[in-house]
Amino acid sequence: EVQLVESGGGLVQPGGSLRLSCAASGFTFSDHYMDWVRQAPGKGLEWVGRTRNKANSYTTEYAASVKGRFTISRDDSKNSLYLQMNSLKTEDTAVYYCASAPPFDYWGQGTLVTVSS
Amino acid sequence: NFMLTQPHSVSESPGKTVTISCTRSSGSIASNYVQWYQQRPGSAPTTVIYEDNQRPSGVPDRFSGSIDSSSNSASLTISGLKTEDEADYYCQSYDSSNPRVFGGGTKLTVL
C-alpha cells in the first residue's frame, strides 16, 4: 500500500523557519518525481515545488510565490522528502501535502503550518 | 502562465449525471494531460482521473474524463450520483514552465 506521511507542521512567527518531512512507503520512491502542494484555509490547491529523480539530476522547480525562500530536498536512502521553509509569511499558512507526480499521483494526509504572531 | 477555470459549484440529485468543466486559458488542452482530484471535507485530495481519461484502480467506472479541443476544455462526468460523491473536485494540468497548475475547484452538492 502506498503511503505518504507528512510531519513537522506547527505554529511559527512571521520571518521564522520550519522544515517539513514526508515519509514514503509502498513504492520505489527513488524512481519518482515528488511535489509539495499547499492549501490555505478555505482555499484551493497551490503547487509549491518539485524535485525530480536521480536520473534527472534531482533538479528542482518552485512556484514564484516561494522561490528563494523554500527549498525541496530528498533522501532516497530514507525514502524521504523535505521542505525547508524560511522567511515565512502569514500568507504561507496552509496545509502542506507531499504528492508523487502524475501519473503515479498519490497524496499524503497533509500537515498544517500556521504563520502568526 | 495559463489558467484552468472551473465552475464554482454544481448540484444534482442522486442517481443523475453531472459534468464538471475545466477550461484552459491558453495553450492546447490536448497538449498536456489533465488530472482530476476529489477532496472530501477534512481529507486530502485523491486522484479520480489521470492522463485525461484513465481511472486509478479502486475508482468506480461512474467517473469518466474527456477533453474537447474545440472548447479547449476537459470534463469530469460522474454518473449514477451518490451522496458520497459530494466533495470538491479539482482539475490539474501543466506545461513546460509550470509542472502543476490547478483549477480553482468545483463544489459538488448531491441533494
Coordinates of N, CA and C in Angstrom, one line a residue:
Chain A
E1 N 0.8 -1.2 0.0 CA 0.0 0.0 0.0 C 0.9 1.3 0.0
V2 N 0.6 2.1 -0.9 CA 1.3 3.4 -1.0 C 1.0 4.3 0.2
Q3 N 2.0 4.8 0.9 CA 1.7 5.7 2.0 C 2.7 6.9 1.9
L4 N 2.2 8.1 2.1 CA 3.0 9.3 2.3 C 2.5 10.0 3.5
V5 N 3.5 10.2 4.5 CA 3.1 10.7 5.8 C 4.0 12.0 6.0
E6 N 3.3 13.1 6.1 CA 3.9 14.4 6.4 C 4.1 14.6 7.9
S7 N 5.1 15.4 8.2 CA 5.2 15.8 9.6 C 6.0 17.1 9.7
G8 N 6.0 17.7 10.8 CA 6.8 18.9 11.0 C 6.1 20.2 11.0
G9 N 4.8 20.2 10.8 CA 4.0 21.4 10.8 C 3.8 21.9 12.2
G10 N 3.3 23.2 12.3 CA 3.1 23.8 13.6 C 3.0 25.3 13.4
L11 N 3.0 26.0 14.6 CA 2.9 27.4 14.7 C 4.3 28.1 14.6
V12 N 4.5 29.0 13.8 CA 5.7 29.7 13.6 C 5.5 31.2 13.4
Q13 N 6.3 32.1 13.9 CA 6.2 33.5 13.8 C 6.6 34.0 12.4
P14 N 6.0 35.0 11.9 CA 6.5 35.6 10.6 C 8.0 35.8 10.6
G15 N 8.6 35.5 9.5 CA 10.1 35.6 9.5 C 10.8 34.3 9.9
G16 N 10.1 33.4 10.5 CA 10.7 32.2 11.0 C 10.9 31.1 10.0
S17 N 11.4 30.0 10.5 CA 11.7 28.8 9.6 C 11.0 27.6 10.1
L18 N 10.8 26.7 9.2 CA 10.2 25.4 9.6 C 10.7 24.4 8.5
R19 N 10.8 23.1 8.9 CA 11.2 22.1 8.0 C 10.2 21.0 8.0
L20 N 9.5 20.7 6.9 CA 8.6 19.6 6.8 C 9.3 18.4 6.3
S21 N 8.8 17.2 6.7 CA 9.2 15.9 6.2 C 8.1 15.1 5.6
C22 N 8.4 14.2 4.7 CA 7.4 13.3 4.2 C 8.0 12.0 4.0
A23 N 7.5 11.0 4.8 CA 8.0 9.6 4.7 C 7.2 8.8 3.7
A24 N 7.9 8.2 2.8 CA 7.2 7.4 1.7 C 7.4 5.9 2.0
S25 N 6.4 5.1 1.6 CA 6.5 3.7 1.6 C 5.5 3.1 0.6
G26 N 5.7 1.8 0.3 CA 4.8 1.1 -0.6 C 5.1 1.3 -2.1
F27 N 6.2 2.0 -2.4 CA 6.5 2.2 -3.8 C 8.0 2.5 -3.9
T28 N 8.6 2.5 -5.1 CA 10.0 2.8 -5.3 C 10.2 4.3 -5.3
F29 N 10.4 4.9 -4.2 CA 10.4 6.3 -4.0 C 11.5 6.9 -4.9
S30 N 12.6 6.3 -5.1 CA 13.7 6.9 -5.8 C 13.4 7.1 -7.3
D31 N 12.4 6.3 -7.8 CA 12.1 6.4 -9.2 C 11.3 7.7 -9.6
H32 N 10.6 8.3 -8.5 CA 9.6 9.2 -8.8 C 10.0 10.7 -8.6
Y33 N 9.4 11.5 -9.4 CA 9.4 13.0 -9.1 C 8.4 13.2 -7.9
M34 N 8.7 14.1 -7.1 CA 7.9 14.4 -5.9 C 7.6 15.9 -5.8
D35 N 6.4 16.2 -5.4 CA 5.9 17.6 -5.3 C 5.5 17.9 -3.8
W36 N 5.5 19.2 -3.6 CA 4.8 19.7 -2.4 C 3.6 20.6 -3.0
V37 N 2.5 20.4 -2.4 CA 1.3 21.2 -2.8 C 0.7 21.7 -1.5
R38 N 0.2 23.0 -1.5 CA -0.4 23.5 -0.3 C -1.9 24.0 -0.5
Q39 N -2.5 24.1 0.6 CA -3.9 24.6 0.6 C -4.2 25.5 1.7
A40 N -4.4 26.8 1.5 CA -4.7 27.7 2.5 C -6.1 27.5 3.0
P41 N -6.4 27.9 4.2 CA -7.7 27.6 4.8 C -8.9 28.1 3.9
G42 N -9.7 27.2 3.6 CA -10.9 27.5 2.8 C -10.6 27.8 1.3
K43 N -9.4 27.6 0.9 CA -9.0 27.9 -0.5 C -8.6 26.7 -1.3
G44 N -8.2 26.9 -2.6 CA -7.9 25.8 -3.4 C -6.5 25.3 -3.3
L45 N -6.1 24.4 -4.2 CA -4.8 23.8 -4.2 C -3.8 24.7 -4.9
E46 N -2.6 24.8 -4.4 CA -1.5 25.6 -5.0 C -0.2 24.7 -5.0
W47 N 0.3 24.5 -6.2 CA 1.6 23.8 -6.3 C 2.7 24.7 -5.7
V48 N 3.6 24.0 -4.9 CA 4.7 24.7 -4.2 C 6.0 24.5 -5.0
G49 N 6.3 23.2 -5.3 CA 7.5 22.9 -5.9 C 7.7 21.4 -6.2
R50 N 8.7 21.1 -6.9 CA 9.0 19.7 -7.3 C 10.5 19.4 -7.3
T51 N 10.8 18.1 -6.9 CA 12.1 17.6 -7.1 C 12.0 16.4 -8.0
R52 N 12.9 16.3 -9.0 CA 13.0 15.2 -9.9 C 13.8 14.1 -9.3
N53 N 13.9 13.0 -10.0 CA 14.7 11.9 -9.5 C 16.2 11.9 -9.9
K54 N 16.9 10.9 -9.4 CA 18.4 10.9 -9.7 C 18.7 10.9 -11.2
A55 N 17.9 10.2 -11.9 CA 18.1 10.1 -13.4 C 18.0 11.5 -14.0
N56 N 17.3 12.4 -13.4 CA 17.1 13.8 -13.8 C 17.8 14.8 -12.9
S57 N 18.9 14.3 -12.3 CA 19.8 15.1 -11.5 C 19.2 15.8 -10.3
Y58 N 18.1 15.3 -9.8 CA 17.5 15.8 -8.6 C 17.2 17.3 -8.8
T59 N 16.9 17.7 -10.1 CA 16.6 19.2 -10.3 C 15.3 19.6 -9.6
T60 N 15.2 20.8 -9.2 CA 14.0 21.3 -8.5 C 13.4 22.5 -9.3
E61 N 12.2 22.7 -9.0 CA 11.4 23.9 -9.5 C 10.5 24.4 -8.4
Y62 N 10.2 25.7 -8.5 CA 9.4 26.3 -7.4 C 8.4 27.2 -8.0
A63 N 7.3 27.4 -7.3 CA 6.3 28.4 -7.6 C 6.9 29.8 -7.3
A64 N 6.5 30.8 -8.1 CA 7.1 32.1 -7.9 C 6.9 32.6 -6.5
S65 N 5.8 32.2 -5.9 CA 5.4 32.7 -4.5 C 6.4 32.2 -3.4
V66 N 7.1 31.2 -3.7 CA 8.0 30.7 -2.7 C 9.5 30.6 -3.1
K67 N 9.8 30.9 -4.3 CA 11.1 30.8 -4.9 C 12.1 31.7 -4.1
G68 N 13.2 31.2 -3.7 CA 14.2 31.9 -2.9 C 14.0 31.8 -1.4
R69 N 12.8 31.3 -1.0 CA 12.5 31.1 0.4 C 12.4 29.7 0.8
F70 N 11.9 28.8 -0.1 CA 11.6 27.4 0.2 C 12.7 26.6 -0.6
T71 N 13.1 25.5 0.0 CA 14.0 24.5 -0.6 C 13.5 23.1 -0.5
I72 N 13.4 22.4 -1.6 CA 13.0 21.0 -1.5 C 14.2 20.1 -1.7
S73 N 14.2 19.1 -0.9 CA 15.3 18.1 -1.0 C 14.7 16.7 -0.7
R74 N 15.5 15.7 -1.0 CA 15.1 14.3 -0.8 C 16.3 13.5 -0.4
D75 N 16.0 12.4 0.3 CA 17.0 11.4 0.7 C 16.4 10.1 0.3
D76 N 16.9 9.6 -0.9 CA 16.3 8.3 -1.4 C 16.7 7.1 -0.5
S77 N 17.8 7.2 0.3 CA 18.2 6.1 1.2 C 17.2 6.0 2.3
K78 N 16.5 7.1 2.6 CA 15.5 7.1 3.7 C 14.1 7.2 3.2
N79 N 13.9 7.1 1.9 CA 12.6 7.3 1.3 C 11.8 8.5 1.8
S80 N 12.6 9.6 1.9 CA 12.0 10.8 2.5 C 12.2 12.1 1.6
L81 N 11.2 12.9 1.7 CA 11.1 14.2 1.0 C 11.1 15.3 2.1
Y82 N 11.7 16.4 1.8 CA 11.7 17.5 2.8 C 11.4 18.8 2.1
L83 N 10.9 19.8 2.9 CA 10.6 21.1 2.5 C 11.1 22.1 3.6
Q84 N 12.2 22.8 3.3 CA 12.7 23.8 4.2 C 12.1 25.1 3.8
M85 N 11.4 25.7 4.8 CA 10.7 26.9 4.6 C 11.3 28.0 5.5
N86 N 11.9 29.1 4.8 CA 12.5 30.2 5.5 C 11.7 31.5 5.2
S87 N 12.0 32.5 6.0 CA 11.4 33.8 5.8 C 9.8 33.7 5.7
L88 N 9.2 32.9 6.6 CA 7.8 32.6 6.4 C 7.0 33.8 6.6
K89 N 5.9 33.9 5.8 CA 4.9 35.0 5.8 C 3.6 34.5 6.3
T90 N 2.7 35.4 6.7 CA 1.4 34.9 7.1 C 0.6 34.2 6.0
E91 N 0.9 34.6 4.8 CA 0.2 34.0 3.6 C 0.7 32.6 3.3
D92 N 1.7 32.2 4.0 CA 2.2 30.8 3.8 C 1.4 29.8 4.7
T93 N 0.5 30.3 5.5 CA -0.4 29.5 6.3 C -1.2 28.6 5.4
A94 N -1.1 27.3 5.7 CA -1.8 26.3 4.8 C -1.5 24.9 5.3
V95 N -2.3 24.0 4.8 CA -2.0 22.5 4.9 C -1.0 22.2 3.8
Y96 N 0.1 21.6 4.1 CA 1.1 21.2 3.1 C 1.0 19.7 2.9
Y97 N 0.8 19.4 1.6 CA 0.8 18.0 1.2 C 2.0 17.6 0.4
C98 N 2.6 16.4 0.6 CA 3.5 15.9 -0.4 C 2.7 14.9 -1.3
A99 N 3.2 14.9 -2.5 CA 2.5 14.1 -3.5 C 3.5 13.6 -4.5
S100 N 3.3 12.4 -5.0 CA 4.1 11.9 -6.1 C 3.5 12.5 -7.4
A101 N 4.4 12.8 -8.3 CA 4.0 13.5 -9.5 C 3.1 12.6 -10.4
P102 N 2.2 13.1 -11.2 CA 1.4 12.3 -12.1 C 2.3 11.6 -13.1
P103 N 1.9 10.4 -13.6 CA 0.6 9.8 -13.4 C 0.6 9.0 -12.1
F104 N 1.7 8.7 -11.4 CA 1.7 8.0 -10.2 C 1.4 8.9 -9.1
D105 N 0.1 9.3 -8.9 CA -0.3 10.5 -8.2 C -0.9 10.2 -6.9
Y106 N -0.1 10.0 -5.9 CA -0.6 9.7 -4.5 C -0.3 10.9 -3.6
W107 N -1.1 11.1 -2.7 CA -1.0 12.3 -1.8 C -1.0 11.8 -0.3
G108 N -0.2 12.6 0.5 CA -0.3 12.4 1.9 C -1.5 13.0 2.5
Q109 N -1.6 12.9 3.9 CA -2.7 13.5 4.6 C -2.6 14.9 4.9
G110 N -1.3 15.4 4.8 CA -1.1 16.9 5.0 C -0.7 17.2 6.4
T111 N 0.1 18.3 6.5 CA 0.5 18.8 7.8 C 0.2 20.4 7.8
L112 N -0.3 20.8 8.9 CA -0.8 22.3 8.9 C 0.4 23.1 9.4
V113 N 0.6 24.2 8.6 CA 1.6 25.2 9.0 C 0.8 26.5 9.2
T114 N 1.0 27.1 10.4 CA 0.4 28.3 10.8 C 1.4 29.4 11.0
V115 N 1.4 30.5 10.3 CA 2.4 31.5 10.4 C 1.6 32.7 11.0
S116 N 1.9 33.0 12.3 CA 1.2 34.0 13.0 C 2.0 34.5 14.2
S117 N 1.8 35.8 14.5 CA 2.5 36.3 15.7 C 1.6 36.2 16.9
Chain B
N1 N 1.9 32.2 -18.2 CA 1.2 31.1 -17.4 C -0.2 31.0 -17.9
F2 N -0.7 29.8 -17.9 CA -2.1 29.5 -18.2 C -2.9 29.3 -17.0
M3 N -4.2 29.4 -17.2 CA -5.1 29.2 -16.1 C -6.1 28.1 -16.4
L4 N -6.6 27.4 -15.4 CA -7.7 26.4 -15.6 C -8.9 27.0 -14.9
T5 N -10.0 27.1 -15.6 CA -11.3 27.7 -15.0 C -12.3 26.7 -14.8
Q6 N -12.8 26.5 -13.6 CA -13.9 25.6 -13.3 C -15.1 26.4 -12.8
P7 N -16.3 25.8 -12.9 CA -17.4 26.4 -12.2 C -17.3 26.3 -10.7
H8 N -17.7 27.3 -10.0 CA -17.5 27.4 -8.6 C -18.3 26.2 -7.9
S9 N -19.5 25.9 -8.4 CA -20.3 24.9 -7.8 C -21.3 24.3 -8.8
V10 N -21.6 23.0 -8.5 CA -22.7 22.4 -9.3 C -23.5 21.5 -8.3
S11 N -24.7 21.3 -8.7 CA -25.5 20.4 -7.8 C -26.4 19.5 -8.7
E12 N -26.7 18.4 -8.2 CA -27.6 17.4 -8.9 C -28.1 16.4 -7.9
S13 N -29.1 15.7 -8.4 CA -29.8 14.7 -7.5 C -29.2 13.4 -7.5
P14 N -29.3 12.6 -6.5 CA -28.8 11.2 -6.5 C -29.3 10.4 -7.7
G15 N -28.4 9.6 -8.3 CA -28.8 8.8 -9.5 C -28.7 9.5 -10.8
K16 N -28.5 10.8 -10.8 CA -28.4 11.6 -12.0 C -26.9 11.6 -12.4
T17 N -26.7 12.3 -13.6 CA -25.3 12.5 -14.1 C -25.0 14.0 -14.0
V18 N -23.7 14.3 -13.6 CA -23.2 15.6 -13.6 C -21.9 15.7 -14.3
T19 N -21.7 16.8 -15.0 CA -20.4 17.1 -15.7 C -19.8 18.4 -15.2
I20 N -18.5 18.3 -14.8 CA -17.7 19.5 -14.4 C -16.7 19.8 -15.4
S21 N -16.7 21.1 -15.9 CA -15.8 21.5 -16.9 C -14.6 22.2 -16.4
C22 N -13.5 22.2 -17.2 CA -12.2 22.8 -16.8 C -11.7 23.4 -18.1
T23 N -11.7 24.7 -18.2 CA -11.3 25.4 -19.5 C -9.9 26.0 -19.3
R24 N -9.0 25.6 -20.3 CA -7.7 26.1 -20.3 C -7.6 27.5 -21.0
S25 N -6.9 28.4 -20.4 CA -6.9 29.8 -20.9 C -6.0 30.0 -22.1
S26 N -4.9 29.3 -22.2 CA -4.0 29.4 -23.3 C -3.2 28.1 -23.5
G27 N -2.8 27.9 -24.7 CA -2.2 26.6 -25.0 C -3.3 25.5 -25.2
S28 N -3.0 24.5 -25.9 CA -4.0 23.5 -26.2 C -4.2 22.5 -25.1
I29 N -5.5 22.3 -24.7 CA -5.9 21.3 -23.7 C -5.3 19.9 -24.0
A30 N -5.2 19.7 -25.3 CA -4.8 18.3 -25.8 C -3.3 18.1 -25.7
S31 N -2.5 19.2 -25.5 CA -1.1 19.1 -25.5 C -0.5 18.5 -24.2
N32 N -1.2 18.6 -23.1 CA -0.7 18.1 -21.8 C -1.9 17.4 -21.1
Y33 N -1.5 16.3 -20.4 CA -2.6 15.6 -19.8 C -3.3 16.4 -18.6
V34 N -4.5 15.9 -18.4 CA -5.3 16.5 -17.4 C -5.6 15.5 -16.3
Q35 N -5.5 15.9 -15.1 CA -5.8 15.0 -13.9 C -7.0 15.6 -13.2
W36 N -7.8 14.8 -12.5 CA -8.9 15.3 -11.7 C -8.8 14.7 -10.3
Y37 N -9.0 15.5 -9.3 CA -8.9 15.1 -7.9 C -10.2 15.3 -7.2
Q38 N -10.5 14.4 -6.3 CA -11.7 14.5 -5.4 C -11.2 14.9 -4.0
Q39 N -11.8 15.8 -3.3 CA -11.4 16.2 -2.0 C -12.7 16.3 -1.1
R40 N -12.8 15.3 -0.3 CA -13.9 15.4 0.7 C -13.6 16.3 1.8
P41 N -14.6 16.8 2.5 CA -14.3 17.7 3.7 C -13.3 17.1 4.7
G42 N -12.3 17.8 5.0 CA -11.4 17.4 6.0 C -10.4 16.3 5.6
S43 N -10.4 16.0 4.3 CA -9.5 15.0 3.8 C -8.6 15.5 2.7
A44 N -7.5 14.7 2.5 CA -6.6 15.0 1.4 C -7.2 14.7 0.0
P45 N -6.7 15.4 -1.0 CA -7.2 15.0 -2.4 C -6.8 13.6 -2.7
T46 N -7.6 13.0 -3.6 CA -7.3 11.7 -4.1 C -7.6 11.8 -5.6
T47 N -6.8 11.0 -6.4 CA -6.9 11.1 -7.9 C -8.1 10.2 -8.3
V48 N -9.0 10.8 -9.1 CA -10.1 10.0 -9.7 C -9.9 9.8 -11.2
I49 N -9.1 10.7 -11.9 CA -8.8 10.6 -13.3 C -7.4 11.0 -13.5
Y50 N -6.6 10.3 -14.2 CA -5.3 10.7 -14.6 C -5.1 10.6 -16.2
E51 N -4.2 11.3 -16.7 CA -4.0 11.3 -18.2 C -5.3 11.4 -19.0
D52 N -6.0 12.4 -18.7 CA -7.3 12.8 -19.4 C -8.5 11.9 -19.1
N53 N -8.3 10.6 -19.1 CA -9.4 9.7 -19.1 C -9.2 8.3 -18.4
Q54 N -8.1 8.2 -17.7 CA -7.7 7.0 -17.1 C -8.1 7.0 -15.6
R55 N -8.7 5.8 -15.2 CA -9.2 5.7 -13.8 C -8.2 4.9 -13.0
P56 N -7.7 5.4 -11.8 CA -6.9 4.6 -11.0 C -7.7 3.4 -10.5
S57 N -7.0 2.3 -10.1 CA -7.7 1.2 -9.5 C -8.4 1.6 -8.3
G58 N -9.7 1.1 -8.2 CA -10.5 1.4 -7.0 C -11.4 2.5 -7.2
V59 N -11.3 3.3 -8.3 CA -12.2 4.4 -8.6 C -13.3 3.8 -9.5
P60 N -14.6 3.9 -9.1 CA -15.7 3.3 -9.9 C -15.8 3.9 -11.3
D61 N -16.3 3.0 -12.2 CA -16.4 3.4 -13.6 C -17.6 4.5 -13.8
R62 N -18.2 4.9 -12.7 CA -19.1 6.0 -12.8 C -18.4 7.3 -13.1
F63 N -17.1 7.3 -12.8 CA -16.3 8.5 -13.1 C -15.6 8.4 -14.4
S64 N -15.7 9.4 -15.2 CA -15.0 9.4 -16.5 C -14.5 10.8 -16.9
G65 N -13.4 10.8 -17.7 CA -12.8 12.1 -18.1 C -12.7 12.2 -19.6
S66 N -12.7 13.4 -20.1 CA -12.6 13.6 -21.5 C -12.0 15.0 -21.8
I67 N -11.6 15.2 -23.0 CA -11.1 16.5 -23.4 C -11.8 16.9 -24.7
D68 N -12.0 18.2 -24.9 CA -12.7 18.7 -26.1 C -11.8 19.8 -26.6
S69 N -11.1 19.6 -27.7 CA -10.2 20.6 -28.3 C -11.0 21.8 -28.8
S70 N -12.2 21.6 -29.2 CA -13.0 22.7 -29.8 C -13.3 23.8 -28.8
S71 N -13.5 23.4 -27.5 CA -13.7 24.4 -26.4 C -12.5 24.5 -25.5
N72 N -11.4 23.8 -25.9 CA -10.2 23.8 -25.1 C -10.4 23.5 -23.6
S73 N -11.2 22.5 -23.4 CA -11.6 22.2 -22.1 C -11.6 20.7 -21.8
A74 N -11.5 20.4 -20.5 CA -11.6 19.0 -20.1 C -12.9 18.9 -19.3
S75 N -13.4 17.6 -19.1 CA -14.6 17.4 -18.4 C -14.5 16.2 -17.5
L76 N -15.1 16.3 -16.3 CA -15.2 15.1 -15.5 C -16.7 14.8 -15.4
T77 N -17.1 13.6 -15.7 CA -18.5 13.2 -15.7 C -18.7 12.1 -14.6
I78 N -19.7 12.3 -13.8 CA -20.0 11.4 -12.7 C -21.4 10.9 -13.0
S79 N -21.6 9.7 -13.2 CA -23.0 9.1 -13.5 C -23.5 8.4 -12.2
G80 N -24.8 8.2 -12.2 CA -25.3 7.5 -11.0 C -24.9 8.1 -9.7
L81 N -25.1 9.4 -9.6 CA -24.6 10.1 -8.4 C -25.0 9.5 -7.1
K82 N -24.1 9.5 -6.2 CA -24.3 9.0 -4.8 C -24.0 10.1 -3.9
T83 N -24.6 10.1 -2.7 CA -24.3 11.2 -1.7 C -22.9 11.2 -1.3
E84 N -22.2 10.1 -1.4 CA -20.7 10.0 -1.1 C -19.9 10.8 -2.1
D85 N -20.5 11.1 -3.3 CA -19.7 11.8 -4.3 C -19.6 13.3 -4.0
E86 N -20.4 13.8 -3.0 CA -20.4 15.2 -2.6 C -19.0 15.5 -2.1
A87 N -18.3 16.5 -2.8 CA -16.9 16.8 -2.5 C -16.5 18.0 -3.4
D88 N -15.3 18.5 -3.1 CA -14.7 19.4 -4.1 C -13.9 18.7 -5.1
Y89 N -14.0 19.1 -6.3 CA -13.2 18.5 -7.4 C -12.3 19.5 -8.1
Y90 N -11.1 19.1 -8.3 CA -10.1 20.0 -8.9 C -9.5 19.3 -10.2
C91 N -9.4 20.1 -11.2 CA -8.6 19.7 -12.4 C -7.2 20.2 -12.3
Q92 N -6.3 19.6 -13.0 CA -4.9 19.9 -13.0 C -4.2 19.6 -14.3
S93 N -3.4 20.5 -14.8 CA -2.6 20.2 -16.0 C -1.2 20.9 -15.8
Y94 N -0.5 21.0 -16.9 CA 0.9 21.5 -16.8 C 1.3 22.0 -18.2
D95 N 2.5 22.7 -18.2 CA 3.2 22.9 -19.5 C 4.6 22.9 -19.2
S96 N 5.5 23.3 -20.1 CA 6.9 23.2 -20.0 C 7.5 24.0 -18.9
S97 N 6.7 25.1 -18.5 CA 7.2 26.0 -17.5 C 6.5 25.8 -16.1
N98 N 5.4 25.1 -16.1 CA 4.6 25.0 -14.9 C 4.2 23.6 -14.7
P99 N 4.9 22.9 -13.8 CA 4.7 21.4 -13.6 C 3.3 21.1 -13.1
R100 N 2.7 21.9 -12.3 CA 1.3 21.6 -11.9 C 0.5 23.0 -11.8
V101 N -0.5 23.0 -12.6 CA -1.5 24.1 -12.5 C -2.8 23.6 -12.1
F102 N -3.4 24.1 -11.1 CA -4.7 23.6 -10.6 C -5.9 24.6 -11.0
G103 N -7.0 24.0 -11.3 CA -8.2 24.8 -11.4 C -8.6 25.2 -10.0
G104 N -9.6 26.2 -10.0 CA -10.0 26.7 -8.7 C -10.8 25.8 -7.8
G105 N -11.3 24.7 -8.4 CA -12.1 23.8 -7.7 C -13.6 24.0 -7.9
T106 N -14.3 22.9 -7.9 CA -15.8 22.9 -8.0 C -16.4 22.1 -6.9
K107 N -17.3 22.8 -6.2 CA -18.0 22.1 -5.1 C -19.2 21.4 -5.6
L108 N -19.3 20.1 -5.5 CA -20.4 19.3 -6.0 C -21.3 19.0 -4.8
T109 N -22.5 19.4 -4.9 CA -23.6 19.1 -3.9 C -24.5 18.0 -4.5
V110 N -24.8 17.0 -3.8 CA -25.7 15.9 -4.2 C -26.9 16.0 -3.3
L111 N -28.0 16.5 -3.8 CA -29.2 16.8 -3.0 C -30.4 16.0 -3.5

